[in-house]
CSV table of C-alpha atoms in Angstrom, one decimal:
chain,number,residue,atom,x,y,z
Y,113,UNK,CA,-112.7,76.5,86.3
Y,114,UNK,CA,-110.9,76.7,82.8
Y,115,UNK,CA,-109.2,74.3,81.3
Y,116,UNK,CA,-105.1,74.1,81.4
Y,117,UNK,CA,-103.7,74.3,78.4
Y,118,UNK,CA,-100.6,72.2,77.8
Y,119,UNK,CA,-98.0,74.3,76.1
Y,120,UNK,CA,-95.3,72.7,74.5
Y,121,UNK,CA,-91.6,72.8,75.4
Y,122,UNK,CA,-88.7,73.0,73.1
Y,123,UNK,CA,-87.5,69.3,74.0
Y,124,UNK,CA,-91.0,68.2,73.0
Y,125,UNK,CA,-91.4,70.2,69.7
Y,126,UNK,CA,-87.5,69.2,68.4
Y,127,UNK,CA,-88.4,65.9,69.3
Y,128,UNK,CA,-91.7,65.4,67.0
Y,129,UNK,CA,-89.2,67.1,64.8
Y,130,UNK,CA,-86.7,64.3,64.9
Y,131,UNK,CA,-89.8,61.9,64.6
Y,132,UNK,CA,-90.8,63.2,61.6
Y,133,UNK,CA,-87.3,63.1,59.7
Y,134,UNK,CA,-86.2,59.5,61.4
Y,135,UNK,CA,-89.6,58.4,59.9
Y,136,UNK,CA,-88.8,60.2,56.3
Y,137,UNK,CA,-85.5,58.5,56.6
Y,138,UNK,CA,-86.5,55.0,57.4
Y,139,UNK,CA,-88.8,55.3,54.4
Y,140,UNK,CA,-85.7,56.5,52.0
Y,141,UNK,CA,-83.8,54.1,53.8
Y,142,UNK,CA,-85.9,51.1,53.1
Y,143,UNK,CA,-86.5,52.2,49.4
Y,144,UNK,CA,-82.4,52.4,49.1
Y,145,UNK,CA,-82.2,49.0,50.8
Y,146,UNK,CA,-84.3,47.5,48.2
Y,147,UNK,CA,-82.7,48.7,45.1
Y,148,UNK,CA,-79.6,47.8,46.8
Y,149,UNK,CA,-80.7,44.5,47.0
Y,150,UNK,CA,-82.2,44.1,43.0
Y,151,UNK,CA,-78.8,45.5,42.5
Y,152,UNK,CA,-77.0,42.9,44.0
Y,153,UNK,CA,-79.3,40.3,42.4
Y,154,UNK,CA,-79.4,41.7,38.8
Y,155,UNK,CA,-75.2,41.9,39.0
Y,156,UNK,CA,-74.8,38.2,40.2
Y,157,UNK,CA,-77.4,37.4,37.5
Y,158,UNK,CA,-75.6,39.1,34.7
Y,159,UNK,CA,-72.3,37.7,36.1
Y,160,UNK,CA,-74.1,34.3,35.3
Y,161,UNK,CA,-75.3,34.9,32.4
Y,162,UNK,CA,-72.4,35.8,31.1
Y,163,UNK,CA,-70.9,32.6,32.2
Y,164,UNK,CA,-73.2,30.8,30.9
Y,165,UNK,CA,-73.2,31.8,27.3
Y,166,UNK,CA,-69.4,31.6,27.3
Y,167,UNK,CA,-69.2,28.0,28.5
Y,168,UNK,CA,-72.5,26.9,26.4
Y,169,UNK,CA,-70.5,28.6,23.2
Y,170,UNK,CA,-67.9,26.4,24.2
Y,171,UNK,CA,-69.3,23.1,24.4
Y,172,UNK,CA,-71.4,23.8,21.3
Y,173,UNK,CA,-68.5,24.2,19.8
Y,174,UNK,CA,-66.6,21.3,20.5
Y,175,UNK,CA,-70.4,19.2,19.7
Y,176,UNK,CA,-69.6,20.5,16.2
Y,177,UNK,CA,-66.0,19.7,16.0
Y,178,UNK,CA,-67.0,16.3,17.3
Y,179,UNK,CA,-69.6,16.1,14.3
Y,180,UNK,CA,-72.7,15.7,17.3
Y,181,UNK,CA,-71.0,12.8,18.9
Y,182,UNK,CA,-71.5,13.7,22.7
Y,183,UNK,CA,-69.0,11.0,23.7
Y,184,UNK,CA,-66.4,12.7,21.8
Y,185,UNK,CA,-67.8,16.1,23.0
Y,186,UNK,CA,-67.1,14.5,26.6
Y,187,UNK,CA,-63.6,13.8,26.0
Y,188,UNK,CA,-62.7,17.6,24.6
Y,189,UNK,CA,-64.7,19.1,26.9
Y,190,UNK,CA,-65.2,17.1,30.0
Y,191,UNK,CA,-68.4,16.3,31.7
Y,192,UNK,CA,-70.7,12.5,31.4
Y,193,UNK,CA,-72.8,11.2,29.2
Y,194,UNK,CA,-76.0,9.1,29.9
Y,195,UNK,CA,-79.0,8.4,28.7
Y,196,UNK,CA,-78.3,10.7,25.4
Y,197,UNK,CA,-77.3,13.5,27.7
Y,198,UNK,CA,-73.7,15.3,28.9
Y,199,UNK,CA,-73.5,16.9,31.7
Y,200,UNK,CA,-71.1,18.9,33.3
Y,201,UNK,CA,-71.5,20.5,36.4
Y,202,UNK,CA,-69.6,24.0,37.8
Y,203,UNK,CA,-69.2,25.1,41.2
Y,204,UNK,CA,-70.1,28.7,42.1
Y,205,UNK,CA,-67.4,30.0,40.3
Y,206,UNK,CA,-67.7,28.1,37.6
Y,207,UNK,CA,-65.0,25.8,37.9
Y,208,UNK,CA,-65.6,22.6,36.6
Y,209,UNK,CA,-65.8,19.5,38.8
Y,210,UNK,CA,-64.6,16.2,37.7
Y,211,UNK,CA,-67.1,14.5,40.0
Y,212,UNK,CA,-71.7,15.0,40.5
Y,213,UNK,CA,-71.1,16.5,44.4
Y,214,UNK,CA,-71.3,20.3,44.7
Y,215,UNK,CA,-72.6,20.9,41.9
Y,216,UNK,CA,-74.0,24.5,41.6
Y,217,UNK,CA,-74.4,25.0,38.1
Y,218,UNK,CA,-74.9,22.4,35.4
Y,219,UNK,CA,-74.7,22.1,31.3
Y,220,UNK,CA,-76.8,19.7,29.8
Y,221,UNK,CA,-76.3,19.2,26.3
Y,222,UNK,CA,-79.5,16.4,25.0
Y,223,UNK,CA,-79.0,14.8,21.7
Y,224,UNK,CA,-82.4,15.3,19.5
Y,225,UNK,CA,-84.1,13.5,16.6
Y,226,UNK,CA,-83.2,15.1,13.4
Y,227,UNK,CA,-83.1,13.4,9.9
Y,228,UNK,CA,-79.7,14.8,7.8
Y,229,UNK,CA,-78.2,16.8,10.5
Y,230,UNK,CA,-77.4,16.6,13.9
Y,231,UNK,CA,-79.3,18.4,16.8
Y,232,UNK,CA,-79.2,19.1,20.2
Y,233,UNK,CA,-80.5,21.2,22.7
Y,234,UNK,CA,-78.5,23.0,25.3
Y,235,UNK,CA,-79.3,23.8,28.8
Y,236,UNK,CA,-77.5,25.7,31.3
Y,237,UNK,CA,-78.9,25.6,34.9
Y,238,UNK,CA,-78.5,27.1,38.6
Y,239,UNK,CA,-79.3,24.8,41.2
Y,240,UNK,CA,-82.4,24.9,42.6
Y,241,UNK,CA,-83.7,27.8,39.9
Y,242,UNK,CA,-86.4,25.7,37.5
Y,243,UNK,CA,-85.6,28.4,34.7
Y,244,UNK,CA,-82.4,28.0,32.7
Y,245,UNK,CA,-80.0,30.2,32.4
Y,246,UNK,CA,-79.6,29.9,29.2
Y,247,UNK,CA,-80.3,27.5,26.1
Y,248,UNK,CA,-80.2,27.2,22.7
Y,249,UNK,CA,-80.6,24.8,19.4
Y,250,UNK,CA,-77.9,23.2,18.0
Y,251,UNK,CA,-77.7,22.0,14.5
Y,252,UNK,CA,-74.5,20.7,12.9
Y,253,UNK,CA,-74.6,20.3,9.3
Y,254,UNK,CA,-71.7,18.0,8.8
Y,255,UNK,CA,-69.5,15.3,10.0
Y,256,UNK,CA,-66.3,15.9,11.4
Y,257,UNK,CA,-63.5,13.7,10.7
G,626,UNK,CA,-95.8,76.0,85.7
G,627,UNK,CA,-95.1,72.8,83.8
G,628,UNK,CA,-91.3,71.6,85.6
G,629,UNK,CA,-89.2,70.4,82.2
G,630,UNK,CA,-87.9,66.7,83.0
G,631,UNK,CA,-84.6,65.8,81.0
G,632,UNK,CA,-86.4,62.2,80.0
G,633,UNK,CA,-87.3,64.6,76.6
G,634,UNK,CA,-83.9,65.2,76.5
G,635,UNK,CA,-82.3,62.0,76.8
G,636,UNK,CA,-85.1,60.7,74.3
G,637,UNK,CA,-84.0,63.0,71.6
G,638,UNK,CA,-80.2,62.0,71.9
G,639,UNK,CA,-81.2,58.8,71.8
G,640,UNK,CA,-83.6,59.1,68.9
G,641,UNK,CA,-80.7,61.2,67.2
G,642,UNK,CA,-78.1,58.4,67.9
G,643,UNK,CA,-80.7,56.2,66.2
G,644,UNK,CA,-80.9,58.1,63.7
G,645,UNK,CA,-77.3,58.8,62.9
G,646,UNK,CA,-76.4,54.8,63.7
G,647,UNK,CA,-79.0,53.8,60.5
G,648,UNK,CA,-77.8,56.5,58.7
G,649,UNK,CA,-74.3,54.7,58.7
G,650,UNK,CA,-75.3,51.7,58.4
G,651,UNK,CA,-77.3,52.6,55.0
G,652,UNK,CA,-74.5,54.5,53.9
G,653,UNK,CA,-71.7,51.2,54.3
G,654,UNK,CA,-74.3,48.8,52.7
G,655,UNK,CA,-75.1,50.9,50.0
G,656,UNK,CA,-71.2,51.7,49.2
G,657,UNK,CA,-70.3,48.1,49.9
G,658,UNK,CA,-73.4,47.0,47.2
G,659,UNK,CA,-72.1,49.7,44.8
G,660,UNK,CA,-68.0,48.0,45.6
G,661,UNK,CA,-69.3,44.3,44.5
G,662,UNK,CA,-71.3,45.3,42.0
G,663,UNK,CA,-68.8,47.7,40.2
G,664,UNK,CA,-66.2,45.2,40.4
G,665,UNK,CA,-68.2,42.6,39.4
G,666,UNK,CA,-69.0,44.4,36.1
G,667,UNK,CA,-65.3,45.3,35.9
G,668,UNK,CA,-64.4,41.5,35.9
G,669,UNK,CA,-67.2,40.1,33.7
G,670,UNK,CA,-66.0,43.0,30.7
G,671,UNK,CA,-62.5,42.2,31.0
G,672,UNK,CA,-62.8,39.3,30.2
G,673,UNK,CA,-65.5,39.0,27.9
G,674,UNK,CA,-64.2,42.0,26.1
G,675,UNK,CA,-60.8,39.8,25.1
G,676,UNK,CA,-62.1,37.1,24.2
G,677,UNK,CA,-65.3,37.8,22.0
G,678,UNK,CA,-62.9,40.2,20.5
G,679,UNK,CA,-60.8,37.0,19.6
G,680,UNK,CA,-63.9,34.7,18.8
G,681,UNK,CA,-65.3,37.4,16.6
G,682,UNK,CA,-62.4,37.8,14.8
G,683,UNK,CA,-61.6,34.3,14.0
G,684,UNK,CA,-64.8,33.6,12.9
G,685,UNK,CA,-65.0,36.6,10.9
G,686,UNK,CA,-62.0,35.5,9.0
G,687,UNK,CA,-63.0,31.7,8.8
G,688,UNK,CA,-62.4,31.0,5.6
G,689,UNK,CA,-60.7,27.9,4.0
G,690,UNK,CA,-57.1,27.5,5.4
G,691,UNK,CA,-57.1,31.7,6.6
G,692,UNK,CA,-56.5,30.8,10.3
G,693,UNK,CA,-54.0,29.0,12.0
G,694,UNK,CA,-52.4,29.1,15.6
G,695,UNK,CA,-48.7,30.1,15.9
G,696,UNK,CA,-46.1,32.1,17.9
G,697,UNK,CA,-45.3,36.2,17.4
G,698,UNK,CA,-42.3,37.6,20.0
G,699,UNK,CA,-42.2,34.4,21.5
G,700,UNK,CA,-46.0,33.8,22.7
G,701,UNK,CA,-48.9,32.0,21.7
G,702,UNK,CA,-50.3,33.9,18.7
G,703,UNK,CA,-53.5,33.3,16.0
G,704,UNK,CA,-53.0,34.5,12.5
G,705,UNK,CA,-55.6,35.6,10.3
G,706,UNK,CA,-54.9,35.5,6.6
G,707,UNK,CA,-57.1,37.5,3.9
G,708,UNK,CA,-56.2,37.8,0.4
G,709,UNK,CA,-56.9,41.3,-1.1
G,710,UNK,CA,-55.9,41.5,-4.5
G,711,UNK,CA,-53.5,38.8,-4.7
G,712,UNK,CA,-51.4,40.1,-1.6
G,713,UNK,CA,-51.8,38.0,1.5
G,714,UNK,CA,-51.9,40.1,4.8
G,715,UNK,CA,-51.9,38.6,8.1
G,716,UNK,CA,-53.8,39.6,11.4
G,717,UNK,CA,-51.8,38.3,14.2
G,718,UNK,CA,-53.9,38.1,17.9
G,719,UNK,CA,-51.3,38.2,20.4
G,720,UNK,CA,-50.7,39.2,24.1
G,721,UNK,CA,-47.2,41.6,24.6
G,722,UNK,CA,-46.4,43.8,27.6
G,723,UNK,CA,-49.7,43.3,29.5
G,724,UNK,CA,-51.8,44.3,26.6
G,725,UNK,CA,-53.7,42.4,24.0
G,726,UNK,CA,-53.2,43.8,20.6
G,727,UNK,CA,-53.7,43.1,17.2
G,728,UNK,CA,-51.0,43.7,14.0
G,729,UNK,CA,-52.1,43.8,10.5
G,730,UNK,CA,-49.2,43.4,8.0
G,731,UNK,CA,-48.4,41.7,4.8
G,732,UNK,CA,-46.9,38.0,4.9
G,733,UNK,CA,-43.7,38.3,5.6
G,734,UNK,CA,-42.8,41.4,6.6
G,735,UNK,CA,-40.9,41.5,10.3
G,736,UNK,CA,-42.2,43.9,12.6
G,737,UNK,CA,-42.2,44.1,16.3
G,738,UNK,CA,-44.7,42.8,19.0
G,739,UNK,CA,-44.5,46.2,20.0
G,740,UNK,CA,-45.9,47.4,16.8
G,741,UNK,CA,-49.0,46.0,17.6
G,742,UNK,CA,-52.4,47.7,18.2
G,743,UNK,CA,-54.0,47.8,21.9
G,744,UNK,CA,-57.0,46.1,21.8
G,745,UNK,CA,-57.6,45.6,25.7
G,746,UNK,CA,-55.6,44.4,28.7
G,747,UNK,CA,-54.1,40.9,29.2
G,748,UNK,CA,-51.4,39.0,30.8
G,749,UNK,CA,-51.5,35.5,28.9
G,750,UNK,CA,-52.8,34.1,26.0
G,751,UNK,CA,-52.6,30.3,25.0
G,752,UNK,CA,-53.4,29.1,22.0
G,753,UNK,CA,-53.6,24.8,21.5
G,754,UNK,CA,-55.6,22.7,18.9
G,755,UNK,CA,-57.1,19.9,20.9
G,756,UNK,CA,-58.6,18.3,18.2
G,757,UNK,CA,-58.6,19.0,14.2
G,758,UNK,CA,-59.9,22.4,13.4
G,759,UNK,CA,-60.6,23.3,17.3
G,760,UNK,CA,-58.9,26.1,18.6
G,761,UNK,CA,-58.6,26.1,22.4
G,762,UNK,CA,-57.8,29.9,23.4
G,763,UNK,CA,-56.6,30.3,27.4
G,764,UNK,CA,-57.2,34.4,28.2
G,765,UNK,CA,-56.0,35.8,31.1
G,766,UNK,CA,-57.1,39.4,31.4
G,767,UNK,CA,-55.4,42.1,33.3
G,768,UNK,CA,-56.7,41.3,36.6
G,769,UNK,CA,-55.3,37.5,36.5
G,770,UNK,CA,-58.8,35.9,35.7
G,771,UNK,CA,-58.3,32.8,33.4
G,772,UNK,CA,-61.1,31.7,30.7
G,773,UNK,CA,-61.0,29.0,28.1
G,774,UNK,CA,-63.2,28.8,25.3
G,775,UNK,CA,-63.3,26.9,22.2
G,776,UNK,CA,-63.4,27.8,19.1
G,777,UNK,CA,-64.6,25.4,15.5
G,778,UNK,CA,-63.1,26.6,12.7
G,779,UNK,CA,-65.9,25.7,10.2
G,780,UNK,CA,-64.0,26.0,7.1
G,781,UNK,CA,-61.4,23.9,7.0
């Protein structure tokens, strides 16, 4: 008795056909998906960034016009001071909020030791994201009146 | 003979539906990434171009009484002053007819906002001194995005 042989049908072949290029797609696809993603990421990351440079310039230069008094920095640029510290917080767009809730981002501008000059160091924060931002040193060389 | 079903059939629409369903869907996530992302970029140049070009300049020119804030064709403007051979010229920084622009002309002389150079597009610019020798620049770029910024002038 010989064996059958099975011989394939033209539903059967186009459809290992249309396995094999759903199965090349989902790989494409799933590459795309991912750089679609890390493009997302990267953009709201640069957005930030580039937030937070312009409002850190901006408080670091009202810290110089206030001669490194943060109290006075406070006053022209908003936020609260304890402990040697201002802080002013942002929501997601950046919007600065009078009071601690919602805060998404956050400034911290910290007073530092220095002997003829005044320093700080600035810190700008996402919530929940131990790595800043951005920050920078801040040196001012002389009193503003 | 081997009777042909239509199940194979009926799989390969299915399969193909599949197919063309993810294919769609791929295609509106990746356009819809590539929307936000473009437009972010869009926003965060606008502004950033306007006002480091205004930042820039005034601390370029910050030298001892060279920049003060004032008005040009009736809007918030900042003058630069610079002093080339005994002849005072004036950069004025000023918003006029959606644009900012940028006029270089010696003291005095009375030319039109018009006049002015493009430099990119805007809609309002405010200029207040909060404080001595802080300049508090208000930037609204073409789109209707505001941004403040301070600025120290170190000189005076």
């Amino acid at each position: 008795m010989g064996e059958e042989r099975i011989r394939p049908t033209r539903s059967g072949l186009f459809m290992i056909e249309l396995l094999i290029a759903v199965g090349i797609f989902t790989l494409c696809a799933a590459v795309c998906v991912g750089i679609f993603v890390r493009a997302e990421v990267m953009s709201r990351d640069s957005g930030d960034l580039t937030r937070a440079v312009t409002e850190a310039r901006s408080v670091a230069e009202c810290w110089k016009a206030s001669g490194g008094d943060l109290e006075r920095t406070a006053a022209l640029c908003g936020g609260r001071v304890s402990e040697g510290t201002l802080t002013i917080g942002f929501d997601e767009s950046w919007k600065p909020l009078a009071g601690q809730g919602g805060e998404v981002h956050r400034l911290l501008l910290t007073a530092e030791p220095a002997e003829g000059y005044f320093a700080a160091s600035l810190r700008v924060e996402r919530q929940g994201i131990p790595a800043p931002l951005f920050s920078c040193e801040l040196a001012a060389l002389e009193v503003a009146s | 003979m081997r009777r042909q079903t239509g199940a194979g059939a009926i799989a390969s629409l299915i399969l193909t539906c599949v197919f063309g369903a993810t294919l769609l869907l791929s295609l509106t996530a990746g356009a819809g990434v590539y929307h936000r992302v473009a437009d972010r970029t869009e926003r965060n140049a606008a502004t950033r171009v306007g006002l480091t070009y205004l930042t820039t300049k005034i601390h370029g020119s910050d030298r001892l009484g060279m920049v003060h804030a004032g008005t040009f064709g009736g809007a918030d403007a900042v003058y630069l002053l610079e002093d080339i051979d005994g002849t005072i010229y004036e950069t004025i920084l000023y918003v006029y007819d959606g644009h900012l622009r940028e006029l270089l002309c010696e003291q005095g002389w009375e030319l039109l906002p018009g006049d002015g150079e493009v430099i990119s597009e805007a809609r309002e610019l405010t200029v207040e001194e909060p404080a001595a020798g802080l300049l508090r620049l208000s930037f609204t770029d073409g789109s209707g995005v505001e941004e403040t910024t301070d600025i120290y002038i170190r000189s005076r």
